[in-house]
mmCIF file of C-alpha atoms and ligand atoms in Angstrom:
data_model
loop_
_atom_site.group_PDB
_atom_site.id
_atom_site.type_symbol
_atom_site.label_atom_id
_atom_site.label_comp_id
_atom_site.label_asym_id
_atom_site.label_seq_id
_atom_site.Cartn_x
_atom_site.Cartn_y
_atom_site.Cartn_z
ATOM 1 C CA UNK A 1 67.256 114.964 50.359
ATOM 2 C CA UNK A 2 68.095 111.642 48.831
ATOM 3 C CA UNK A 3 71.300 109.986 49.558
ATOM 4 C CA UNK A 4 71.337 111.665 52.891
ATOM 5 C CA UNK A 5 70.465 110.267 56.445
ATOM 6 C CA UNK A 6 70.480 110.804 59.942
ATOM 7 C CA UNK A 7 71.989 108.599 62.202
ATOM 8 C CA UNK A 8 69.550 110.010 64.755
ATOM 9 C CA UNK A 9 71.905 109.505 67.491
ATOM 10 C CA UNK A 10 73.182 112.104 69.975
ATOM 11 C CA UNK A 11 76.446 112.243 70.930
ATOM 12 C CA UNK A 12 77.611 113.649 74.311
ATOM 13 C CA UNK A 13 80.892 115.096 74.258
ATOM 14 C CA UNK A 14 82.815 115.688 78.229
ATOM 15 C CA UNK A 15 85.425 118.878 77.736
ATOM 16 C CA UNK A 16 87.831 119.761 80.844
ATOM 17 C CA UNK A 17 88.830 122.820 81.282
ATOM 18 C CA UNK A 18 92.147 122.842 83.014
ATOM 19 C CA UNK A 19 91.493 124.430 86.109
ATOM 20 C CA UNK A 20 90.712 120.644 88.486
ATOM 21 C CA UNK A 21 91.193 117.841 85.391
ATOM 22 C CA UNK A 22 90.489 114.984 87.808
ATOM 23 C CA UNK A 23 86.834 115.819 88.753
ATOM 24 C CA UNK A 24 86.041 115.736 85.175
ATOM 25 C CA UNK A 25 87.748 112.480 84.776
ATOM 26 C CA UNK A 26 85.703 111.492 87.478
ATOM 27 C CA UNK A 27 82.618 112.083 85.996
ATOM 28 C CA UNK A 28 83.567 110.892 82.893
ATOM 29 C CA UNK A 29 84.497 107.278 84.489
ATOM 30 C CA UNK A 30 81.244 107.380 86.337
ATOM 31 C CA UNK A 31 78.987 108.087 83.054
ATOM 32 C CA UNK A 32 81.621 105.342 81.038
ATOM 33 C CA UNK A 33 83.148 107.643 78.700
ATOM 34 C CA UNK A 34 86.092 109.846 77.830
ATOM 35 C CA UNK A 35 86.971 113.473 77.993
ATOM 36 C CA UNK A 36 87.593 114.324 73.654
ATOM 37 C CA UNK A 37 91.189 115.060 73.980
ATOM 38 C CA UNK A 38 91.775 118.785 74.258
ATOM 39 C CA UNK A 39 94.360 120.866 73.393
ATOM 40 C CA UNK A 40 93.978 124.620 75.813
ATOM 41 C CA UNK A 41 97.255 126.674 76.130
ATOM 42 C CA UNK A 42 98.423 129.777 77.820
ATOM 43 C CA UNK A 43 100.623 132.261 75.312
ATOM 44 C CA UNK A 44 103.292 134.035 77.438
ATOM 45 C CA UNK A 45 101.116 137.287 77.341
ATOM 46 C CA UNK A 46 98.113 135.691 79.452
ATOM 47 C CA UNK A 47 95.787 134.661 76.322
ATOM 48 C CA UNK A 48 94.019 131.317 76.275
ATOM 49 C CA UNK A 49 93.201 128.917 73.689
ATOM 50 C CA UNK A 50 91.584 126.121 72.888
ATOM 51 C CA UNK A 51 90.883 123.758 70.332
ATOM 52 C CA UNK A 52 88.849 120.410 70.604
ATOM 53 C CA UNK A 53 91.014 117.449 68.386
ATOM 54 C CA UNK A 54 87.625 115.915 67.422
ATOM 55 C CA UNK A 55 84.757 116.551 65.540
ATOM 56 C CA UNK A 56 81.931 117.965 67.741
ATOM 57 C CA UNK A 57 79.213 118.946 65.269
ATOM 58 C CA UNK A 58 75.743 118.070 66.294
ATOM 59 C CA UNK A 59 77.388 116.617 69.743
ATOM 60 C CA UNK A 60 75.267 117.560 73.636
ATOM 61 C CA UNK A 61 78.633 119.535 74.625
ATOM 62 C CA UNK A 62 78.928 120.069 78.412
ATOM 63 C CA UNK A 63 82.183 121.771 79.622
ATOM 64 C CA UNK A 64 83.462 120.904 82.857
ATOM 65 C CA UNK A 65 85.490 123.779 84.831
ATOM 66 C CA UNK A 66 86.077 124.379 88.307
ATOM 67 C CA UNK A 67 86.382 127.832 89.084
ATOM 68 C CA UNK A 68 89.665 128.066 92.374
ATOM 69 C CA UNK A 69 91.878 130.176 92.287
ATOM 70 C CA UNK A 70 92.957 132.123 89.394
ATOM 71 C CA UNK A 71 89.183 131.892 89.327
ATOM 72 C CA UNK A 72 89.053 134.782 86.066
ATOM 73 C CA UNK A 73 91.327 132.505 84.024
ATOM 74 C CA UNK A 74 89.318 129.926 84.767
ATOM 75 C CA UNK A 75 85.969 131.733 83.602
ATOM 76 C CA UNK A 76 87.913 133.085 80.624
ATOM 77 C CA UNK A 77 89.094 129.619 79.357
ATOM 78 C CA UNK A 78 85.308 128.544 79.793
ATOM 79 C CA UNK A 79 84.094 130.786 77.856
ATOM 80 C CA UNK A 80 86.769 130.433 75.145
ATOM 81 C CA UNK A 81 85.664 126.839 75.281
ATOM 82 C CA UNK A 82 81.673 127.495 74.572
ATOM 83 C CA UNK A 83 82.814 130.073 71.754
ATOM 84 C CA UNK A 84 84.981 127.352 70.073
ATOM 85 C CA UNK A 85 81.686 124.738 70.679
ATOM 86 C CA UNK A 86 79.314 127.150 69.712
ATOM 87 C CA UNK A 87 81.824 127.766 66.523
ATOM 88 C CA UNK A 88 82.422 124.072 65.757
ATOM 89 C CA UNK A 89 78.383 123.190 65.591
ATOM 90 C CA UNK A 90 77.727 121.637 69.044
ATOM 91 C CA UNK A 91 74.184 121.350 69.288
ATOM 92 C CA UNK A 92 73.923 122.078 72.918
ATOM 93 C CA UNK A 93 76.220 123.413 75.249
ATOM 94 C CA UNK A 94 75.997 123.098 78.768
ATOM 95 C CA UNK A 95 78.666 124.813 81.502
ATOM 96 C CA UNK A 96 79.201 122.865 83.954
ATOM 97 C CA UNK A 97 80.399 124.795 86.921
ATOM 98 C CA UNK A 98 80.320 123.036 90.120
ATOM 99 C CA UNK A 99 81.146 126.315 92.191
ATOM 100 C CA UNK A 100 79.839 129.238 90.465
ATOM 101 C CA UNK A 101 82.031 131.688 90.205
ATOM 102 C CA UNK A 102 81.164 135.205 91.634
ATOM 103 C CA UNK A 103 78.103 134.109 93.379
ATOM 104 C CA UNK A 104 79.062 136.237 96.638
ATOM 105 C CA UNK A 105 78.313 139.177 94.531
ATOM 106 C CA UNK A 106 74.308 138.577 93.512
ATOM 107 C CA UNK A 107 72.832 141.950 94.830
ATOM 108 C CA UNK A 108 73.536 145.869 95.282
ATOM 109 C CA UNK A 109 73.872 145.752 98.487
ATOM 110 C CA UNK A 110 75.280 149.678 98.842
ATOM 111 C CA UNK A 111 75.301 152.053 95.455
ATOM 112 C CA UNK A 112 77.898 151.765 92.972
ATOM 113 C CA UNK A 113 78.302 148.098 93.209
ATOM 114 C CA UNK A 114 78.446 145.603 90.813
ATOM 115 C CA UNK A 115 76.759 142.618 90.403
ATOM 116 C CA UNK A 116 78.830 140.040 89.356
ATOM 117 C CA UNK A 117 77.247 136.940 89.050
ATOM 118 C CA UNK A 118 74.902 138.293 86.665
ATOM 119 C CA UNK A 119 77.240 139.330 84.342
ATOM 120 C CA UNK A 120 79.090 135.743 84.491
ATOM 121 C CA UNK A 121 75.243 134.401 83.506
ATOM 122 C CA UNK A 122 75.619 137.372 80.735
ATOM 123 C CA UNK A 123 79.253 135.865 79.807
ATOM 124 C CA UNK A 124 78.159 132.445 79.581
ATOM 125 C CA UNK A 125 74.941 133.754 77.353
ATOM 126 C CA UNK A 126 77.094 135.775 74.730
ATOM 127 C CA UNK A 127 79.594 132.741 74.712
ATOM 128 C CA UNK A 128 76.914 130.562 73.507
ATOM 129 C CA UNK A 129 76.066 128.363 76.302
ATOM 130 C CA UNK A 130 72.599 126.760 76.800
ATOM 131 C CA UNK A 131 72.600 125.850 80.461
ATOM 132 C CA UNK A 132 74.025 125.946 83.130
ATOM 133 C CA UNK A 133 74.263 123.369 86.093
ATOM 134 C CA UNK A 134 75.774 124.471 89.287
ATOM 135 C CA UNK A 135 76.286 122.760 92.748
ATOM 136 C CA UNK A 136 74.460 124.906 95.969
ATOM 137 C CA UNK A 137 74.538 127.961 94.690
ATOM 138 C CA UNK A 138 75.125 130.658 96.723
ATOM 139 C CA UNK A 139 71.650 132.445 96.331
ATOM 140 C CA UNK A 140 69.141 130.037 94.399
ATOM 141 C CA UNK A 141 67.938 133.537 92.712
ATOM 142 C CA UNK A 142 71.166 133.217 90.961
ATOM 143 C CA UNK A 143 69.256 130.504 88.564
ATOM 144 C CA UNK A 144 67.180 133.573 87.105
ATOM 145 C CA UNK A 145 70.363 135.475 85.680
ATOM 146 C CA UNK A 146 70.520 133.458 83.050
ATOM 147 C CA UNK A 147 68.325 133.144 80.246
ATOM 148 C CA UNK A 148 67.796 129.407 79.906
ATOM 149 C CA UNK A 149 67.744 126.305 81.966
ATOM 150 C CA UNK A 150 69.880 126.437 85.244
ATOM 151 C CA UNK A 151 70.360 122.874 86.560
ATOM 152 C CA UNK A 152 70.753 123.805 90.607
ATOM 153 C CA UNK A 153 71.748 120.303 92.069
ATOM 154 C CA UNK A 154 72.705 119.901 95.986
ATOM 155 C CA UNK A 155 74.962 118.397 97.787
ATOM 156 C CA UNK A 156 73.278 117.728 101.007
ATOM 157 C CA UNK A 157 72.408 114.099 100.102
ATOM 158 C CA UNK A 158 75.909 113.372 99.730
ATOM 159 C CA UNK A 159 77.197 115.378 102.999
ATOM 160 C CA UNK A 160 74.176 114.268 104.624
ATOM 161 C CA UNK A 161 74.677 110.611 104.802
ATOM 162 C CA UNK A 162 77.976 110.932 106.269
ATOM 163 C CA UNK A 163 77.119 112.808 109.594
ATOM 164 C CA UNK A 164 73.624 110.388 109.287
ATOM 165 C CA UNK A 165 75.680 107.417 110.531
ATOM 166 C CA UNK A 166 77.668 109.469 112.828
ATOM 167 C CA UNK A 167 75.680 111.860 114.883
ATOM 168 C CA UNK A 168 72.682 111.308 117.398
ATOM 169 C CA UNK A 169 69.662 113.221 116.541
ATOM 170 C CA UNK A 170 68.688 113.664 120.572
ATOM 171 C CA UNK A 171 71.982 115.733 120.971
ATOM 172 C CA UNK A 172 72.478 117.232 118.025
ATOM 173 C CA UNK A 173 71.836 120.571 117.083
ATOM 174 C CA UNK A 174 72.197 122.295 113.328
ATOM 175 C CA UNK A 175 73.699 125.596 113.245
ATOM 176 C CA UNK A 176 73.383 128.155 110.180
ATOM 177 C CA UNK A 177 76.500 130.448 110.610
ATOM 178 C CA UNK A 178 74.847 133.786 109.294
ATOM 179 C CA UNK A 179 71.027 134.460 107.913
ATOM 180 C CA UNK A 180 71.492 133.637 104.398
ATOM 181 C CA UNK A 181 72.182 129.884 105.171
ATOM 182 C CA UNK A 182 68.581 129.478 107.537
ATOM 183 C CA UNK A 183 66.795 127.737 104.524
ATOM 184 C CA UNK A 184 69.286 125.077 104.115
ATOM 185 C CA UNK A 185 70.260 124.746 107.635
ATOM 186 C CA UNK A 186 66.497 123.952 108.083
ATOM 187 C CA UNK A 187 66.216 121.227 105.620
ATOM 188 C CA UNK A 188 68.988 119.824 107.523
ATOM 189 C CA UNK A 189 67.609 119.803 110.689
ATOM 190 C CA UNK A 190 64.087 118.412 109.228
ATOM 191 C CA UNK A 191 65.850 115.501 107.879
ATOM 192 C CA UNK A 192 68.269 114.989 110.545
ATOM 193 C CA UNK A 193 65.473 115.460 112.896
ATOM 194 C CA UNK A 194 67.600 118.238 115.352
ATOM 195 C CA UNK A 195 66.863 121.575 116.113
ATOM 196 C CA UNK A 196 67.983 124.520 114.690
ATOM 197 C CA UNK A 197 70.131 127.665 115.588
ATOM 198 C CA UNK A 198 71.030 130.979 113.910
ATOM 199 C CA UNK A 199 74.555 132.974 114.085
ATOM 200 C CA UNK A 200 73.756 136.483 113.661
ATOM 201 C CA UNK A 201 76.911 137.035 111.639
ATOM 202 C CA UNK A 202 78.031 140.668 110.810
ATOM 203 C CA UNK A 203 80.787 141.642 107.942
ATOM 204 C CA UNK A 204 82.618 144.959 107.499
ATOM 205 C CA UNK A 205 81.572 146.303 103.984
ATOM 206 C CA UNK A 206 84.281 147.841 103.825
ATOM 207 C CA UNK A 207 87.121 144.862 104.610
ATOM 208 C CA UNK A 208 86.665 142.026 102.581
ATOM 209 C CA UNK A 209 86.331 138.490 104.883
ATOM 210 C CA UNK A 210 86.053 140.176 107.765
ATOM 211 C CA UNK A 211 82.915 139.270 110.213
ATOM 212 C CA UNK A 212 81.819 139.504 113.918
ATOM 213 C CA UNK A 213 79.424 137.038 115.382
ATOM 214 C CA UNK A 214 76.948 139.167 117.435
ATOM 215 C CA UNK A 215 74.784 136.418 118.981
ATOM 216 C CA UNK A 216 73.504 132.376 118.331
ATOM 217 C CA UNK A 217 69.634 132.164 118.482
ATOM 218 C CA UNK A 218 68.950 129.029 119.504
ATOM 219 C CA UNK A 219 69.850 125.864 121.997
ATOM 220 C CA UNK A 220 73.348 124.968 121.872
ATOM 221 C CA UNK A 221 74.191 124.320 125.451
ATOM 222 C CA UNK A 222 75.394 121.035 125.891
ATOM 223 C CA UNK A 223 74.767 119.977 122.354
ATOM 224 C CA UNK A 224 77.180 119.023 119.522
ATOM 225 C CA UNK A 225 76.798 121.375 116.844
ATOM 226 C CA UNK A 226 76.793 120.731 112.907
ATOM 227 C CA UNK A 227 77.499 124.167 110.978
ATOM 228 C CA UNK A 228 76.453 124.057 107.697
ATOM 229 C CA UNK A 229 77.496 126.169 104.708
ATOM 230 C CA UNK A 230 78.052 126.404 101.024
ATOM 231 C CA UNK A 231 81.472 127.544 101.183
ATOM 232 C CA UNK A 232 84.939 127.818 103.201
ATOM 233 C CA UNK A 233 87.045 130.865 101.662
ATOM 234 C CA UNK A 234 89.595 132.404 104.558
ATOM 235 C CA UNK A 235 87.921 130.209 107.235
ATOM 236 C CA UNK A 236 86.671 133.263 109.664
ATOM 237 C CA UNK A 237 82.736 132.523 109.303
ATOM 238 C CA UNK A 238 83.607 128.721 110.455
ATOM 239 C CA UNK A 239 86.447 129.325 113.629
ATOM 240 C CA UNK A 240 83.855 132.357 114.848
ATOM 241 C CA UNK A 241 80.716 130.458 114.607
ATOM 242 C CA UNK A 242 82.504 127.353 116.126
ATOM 243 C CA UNK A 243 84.018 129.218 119.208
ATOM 244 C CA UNK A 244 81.250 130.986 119.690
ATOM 245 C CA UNK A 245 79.194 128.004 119.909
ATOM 246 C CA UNK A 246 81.703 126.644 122.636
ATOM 247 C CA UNK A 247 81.729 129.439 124.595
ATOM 248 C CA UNK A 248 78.275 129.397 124.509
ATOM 249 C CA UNK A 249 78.545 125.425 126.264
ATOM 250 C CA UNK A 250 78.024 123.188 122.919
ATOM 251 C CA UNK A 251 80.169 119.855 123.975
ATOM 252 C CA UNK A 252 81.629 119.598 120.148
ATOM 253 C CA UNK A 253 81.364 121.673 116.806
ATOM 254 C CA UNK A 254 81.565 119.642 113.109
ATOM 255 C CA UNK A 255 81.322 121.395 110.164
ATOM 256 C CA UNK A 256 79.463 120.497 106.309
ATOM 257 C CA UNK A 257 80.406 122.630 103.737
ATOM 258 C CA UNK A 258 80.139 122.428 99.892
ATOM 259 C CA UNK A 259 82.953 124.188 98.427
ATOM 260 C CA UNK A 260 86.396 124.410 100.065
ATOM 261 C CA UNK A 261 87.598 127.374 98.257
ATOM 262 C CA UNK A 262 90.385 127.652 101.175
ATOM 263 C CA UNK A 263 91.861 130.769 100.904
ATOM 264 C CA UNK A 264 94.464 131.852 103.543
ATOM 265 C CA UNK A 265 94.743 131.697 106.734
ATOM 266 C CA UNK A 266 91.649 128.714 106.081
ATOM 267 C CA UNK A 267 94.614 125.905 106.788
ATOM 268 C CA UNK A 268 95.383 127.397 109.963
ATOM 269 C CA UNK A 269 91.794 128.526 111.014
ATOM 270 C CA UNK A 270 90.245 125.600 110.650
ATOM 271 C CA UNK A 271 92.742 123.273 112.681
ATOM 272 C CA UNK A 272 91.148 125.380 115.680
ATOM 273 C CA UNK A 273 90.698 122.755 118.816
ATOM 274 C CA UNK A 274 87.223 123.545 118.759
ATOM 275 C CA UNK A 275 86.703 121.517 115.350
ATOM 276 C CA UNK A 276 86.417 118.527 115.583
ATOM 277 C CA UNK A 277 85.723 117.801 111.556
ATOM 278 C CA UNK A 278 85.531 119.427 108.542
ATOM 279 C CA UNK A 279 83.386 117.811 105.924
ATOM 280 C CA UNK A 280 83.502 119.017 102.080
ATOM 281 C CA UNK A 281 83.114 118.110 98.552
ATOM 282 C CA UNK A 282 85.507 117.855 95.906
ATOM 283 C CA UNK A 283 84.059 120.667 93.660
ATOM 284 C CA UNK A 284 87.361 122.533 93.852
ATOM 285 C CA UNK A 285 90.456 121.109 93.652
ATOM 286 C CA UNK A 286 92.303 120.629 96.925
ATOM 287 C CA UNK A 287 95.482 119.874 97.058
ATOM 288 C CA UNK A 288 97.610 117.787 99.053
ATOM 289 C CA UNK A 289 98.920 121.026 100.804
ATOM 290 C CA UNK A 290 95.377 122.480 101.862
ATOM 291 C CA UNK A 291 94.321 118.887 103.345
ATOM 292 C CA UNK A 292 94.791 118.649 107.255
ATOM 293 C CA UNK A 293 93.814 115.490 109.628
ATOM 294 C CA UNK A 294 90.498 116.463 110.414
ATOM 295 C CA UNK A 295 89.501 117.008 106.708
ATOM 296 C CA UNK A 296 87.080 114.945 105.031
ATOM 297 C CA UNK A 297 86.755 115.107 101.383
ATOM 298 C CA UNK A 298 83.141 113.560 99.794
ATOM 299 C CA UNK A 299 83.584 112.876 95.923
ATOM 300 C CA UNK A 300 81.059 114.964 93.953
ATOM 301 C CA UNK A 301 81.628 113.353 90.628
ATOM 302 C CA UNK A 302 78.809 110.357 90.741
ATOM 303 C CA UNK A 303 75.977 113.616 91.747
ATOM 304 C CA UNK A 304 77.078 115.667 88.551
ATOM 305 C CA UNK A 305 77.350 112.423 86.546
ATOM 306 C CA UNK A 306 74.405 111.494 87.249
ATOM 307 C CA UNK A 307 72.570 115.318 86.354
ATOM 308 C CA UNK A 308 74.445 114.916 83.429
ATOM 309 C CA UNK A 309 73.288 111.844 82.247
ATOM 310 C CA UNK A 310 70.000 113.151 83.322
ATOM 311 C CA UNK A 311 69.947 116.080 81.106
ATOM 312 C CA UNK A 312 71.985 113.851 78.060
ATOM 313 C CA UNK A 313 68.868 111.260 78.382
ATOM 314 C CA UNK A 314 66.203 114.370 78.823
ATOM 315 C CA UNK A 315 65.470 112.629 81.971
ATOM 316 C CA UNK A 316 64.737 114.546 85.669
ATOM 317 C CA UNK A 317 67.301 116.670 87.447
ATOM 318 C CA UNK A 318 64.692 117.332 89.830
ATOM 319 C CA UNK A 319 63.805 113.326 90.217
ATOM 320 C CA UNK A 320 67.706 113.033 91.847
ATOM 321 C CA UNK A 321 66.595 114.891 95.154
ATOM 322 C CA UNK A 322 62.852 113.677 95.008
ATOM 323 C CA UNK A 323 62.809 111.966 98.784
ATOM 324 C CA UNK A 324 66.606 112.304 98.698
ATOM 325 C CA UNK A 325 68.509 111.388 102.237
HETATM 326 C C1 R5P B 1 78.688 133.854 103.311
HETATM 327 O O1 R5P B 1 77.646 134.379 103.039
HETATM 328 C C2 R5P B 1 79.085 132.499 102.840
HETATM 329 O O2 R5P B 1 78.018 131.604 102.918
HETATM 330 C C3 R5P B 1 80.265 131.984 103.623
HETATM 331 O O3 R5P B 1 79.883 131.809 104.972
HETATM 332 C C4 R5P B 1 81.440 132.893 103.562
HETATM 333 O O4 R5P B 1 81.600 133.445 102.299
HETATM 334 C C5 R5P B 1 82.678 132.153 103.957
HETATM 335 O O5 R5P B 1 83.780 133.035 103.896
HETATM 336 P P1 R5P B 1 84.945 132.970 104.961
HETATM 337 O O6 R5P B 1 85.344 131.532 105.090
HETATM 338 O O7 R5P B 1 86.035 133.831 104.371
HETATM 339 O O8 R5P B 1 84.416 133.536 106.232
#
């Protein structure tokens, strides 16, 4: 139409939900630009809103939440986020959340059970995002719940290189603290170059966070050994996979673990003497008050930066972990 043009440039807008503000600012200082000022509120009855104070018509959208604890007001101030993009014109709206919320609950795994996750991929859907990017998902099959583009980054590279410098290969042994963490645990030990050794974990489905460790597959005697595992919630899976291993002769137990979600008793669990550290990433917020001396807290802002930028620049998420660590 004459008189009217394009600029032809995209525009990628950073929105925080309210839930861990400093990893988005994070990300926003490693990409070189600025959260648009937002404006989310609580009314005294439990409702959430939120209005953007800028113009995001046309913009790449991608809103940044971390889902702790209240983890559904979290999700529900999300999605009230995507439904006011979606309303306001963004082109393309991408949730970014770092730990996905619900992703314990992916299968039936007795009748009459829900499954969860899917219907936070449904939520996210009817809200109006396009994709998703999430940091070591629980179950990778959680990518297929949703109906679009799931960017699955990982943080291994970044945990990786710490215990890299640290640990010695020839006595060194990685440890997966229940079946469902054998695939990762075995990248691990093929790029650490250690064996590997299984916890046969058990829960009761019928107590929530509560497990028995039935045996360790495995060499651990006289070994130092490096759990690995996406998440810390009440601690239990860590302090009985760790005294297990020393009671079954391992010399030291460290831990690498994604998401410090750090529900009690964690604090005190995981101060056990047979811990020696306890390495996570900052997906979730953790506070001052959940931080203890052998804690070590990785940054995970430059890995999501970077996927972001990635995805702004239709560039490769999958190039970032091509050969990575
Ligand atoms: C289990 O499948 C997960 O990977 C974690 O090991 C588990 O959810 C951690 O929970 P907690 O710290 O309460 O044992």
């Amino acid at each position: 139409m004459p008189g009217i043009k394009s600029s032809g440039e995209k525009k990628l807008v950073l929105i925080s939900g309210r839930a861990h503000p400093q990893l988005a600012i994070d990300i926003a200082a490693e990409l070189g630009s600025e959260l648009i000022p937002t404006d989310a509120r609580t009314f005294a009855n439990g409702e959430i809103y939120a209005r953007f104070d800028e113009s995001v018509r046309g913009a790449d959208a991608f809103v940044i939440q971390s889902h702790t604890n209240p983890i559904n007001e979290w999700l529900m101030e999300q999605l009230i986020m995507v439904d006011a993009l979606k309303r306001a014109s963004a082109k393309r709206i991408t949730v970014v959340a770092p730990f996905y919320p619900y992703a314990r609950q992916d299968k039936k795994g007795r009748g009459r059970e829900p499954i969860s996750a899917r219907l936070v991929a449904d939520l996210f859907k009817v809200a109006g995002a396009d994709r998703i990017m999430s940091v070591d998902l629980h179950a990778a099959q959680i990518q297929g719940f949703f109906d679009g583009p799931v960017d699955h980054l990982f943080a291994m590279p970044v945990l990786l290189e710490h215990f890299r410098v640290k640990l010695d290969p020839a006595t060194l042994t990685i440890v997966s603290p229940d079946m469902g963490r054998v695939r990762v645990a075995d990248i691990w030990s093929d790029k650490l170059g250690a064996p590997l050794a299984i916890i046969h974990k058990r829960r009761d489905p019928l107590v929530p966070n509560q497990i028995t460790v039935h045996e360790i597959v495995g060499e651990v005697k006289g070994r130092v050994c490096l759990i690995v595992d996406d998440l810390i919630d009440t601690g239990r899976t860590i302090v009985q996979a760790a005294e297990a291993l020393m009671a079954a002769g391992a010399t030291g137990v460290v831990v690498a673990a994604t998401h410090a979600v750090f529900s009690p008793p964690a604090l005190d669990l995981l101060q056990n003497p047979a811990i020696q550290e306890v390495v996570v990433t900052d997906t979730l917020p953790i506070p001052e008050d959940k931080r203890f001396p052998t804690l070590t807290v990785l940054p995970i802002a430059p890995l999501l930066a970077r996927a972001i930028h990635e995805v702004f620049d239709e560039g490769s998420v999958t190039s970032m972990f091509e050969g990575a660590a």
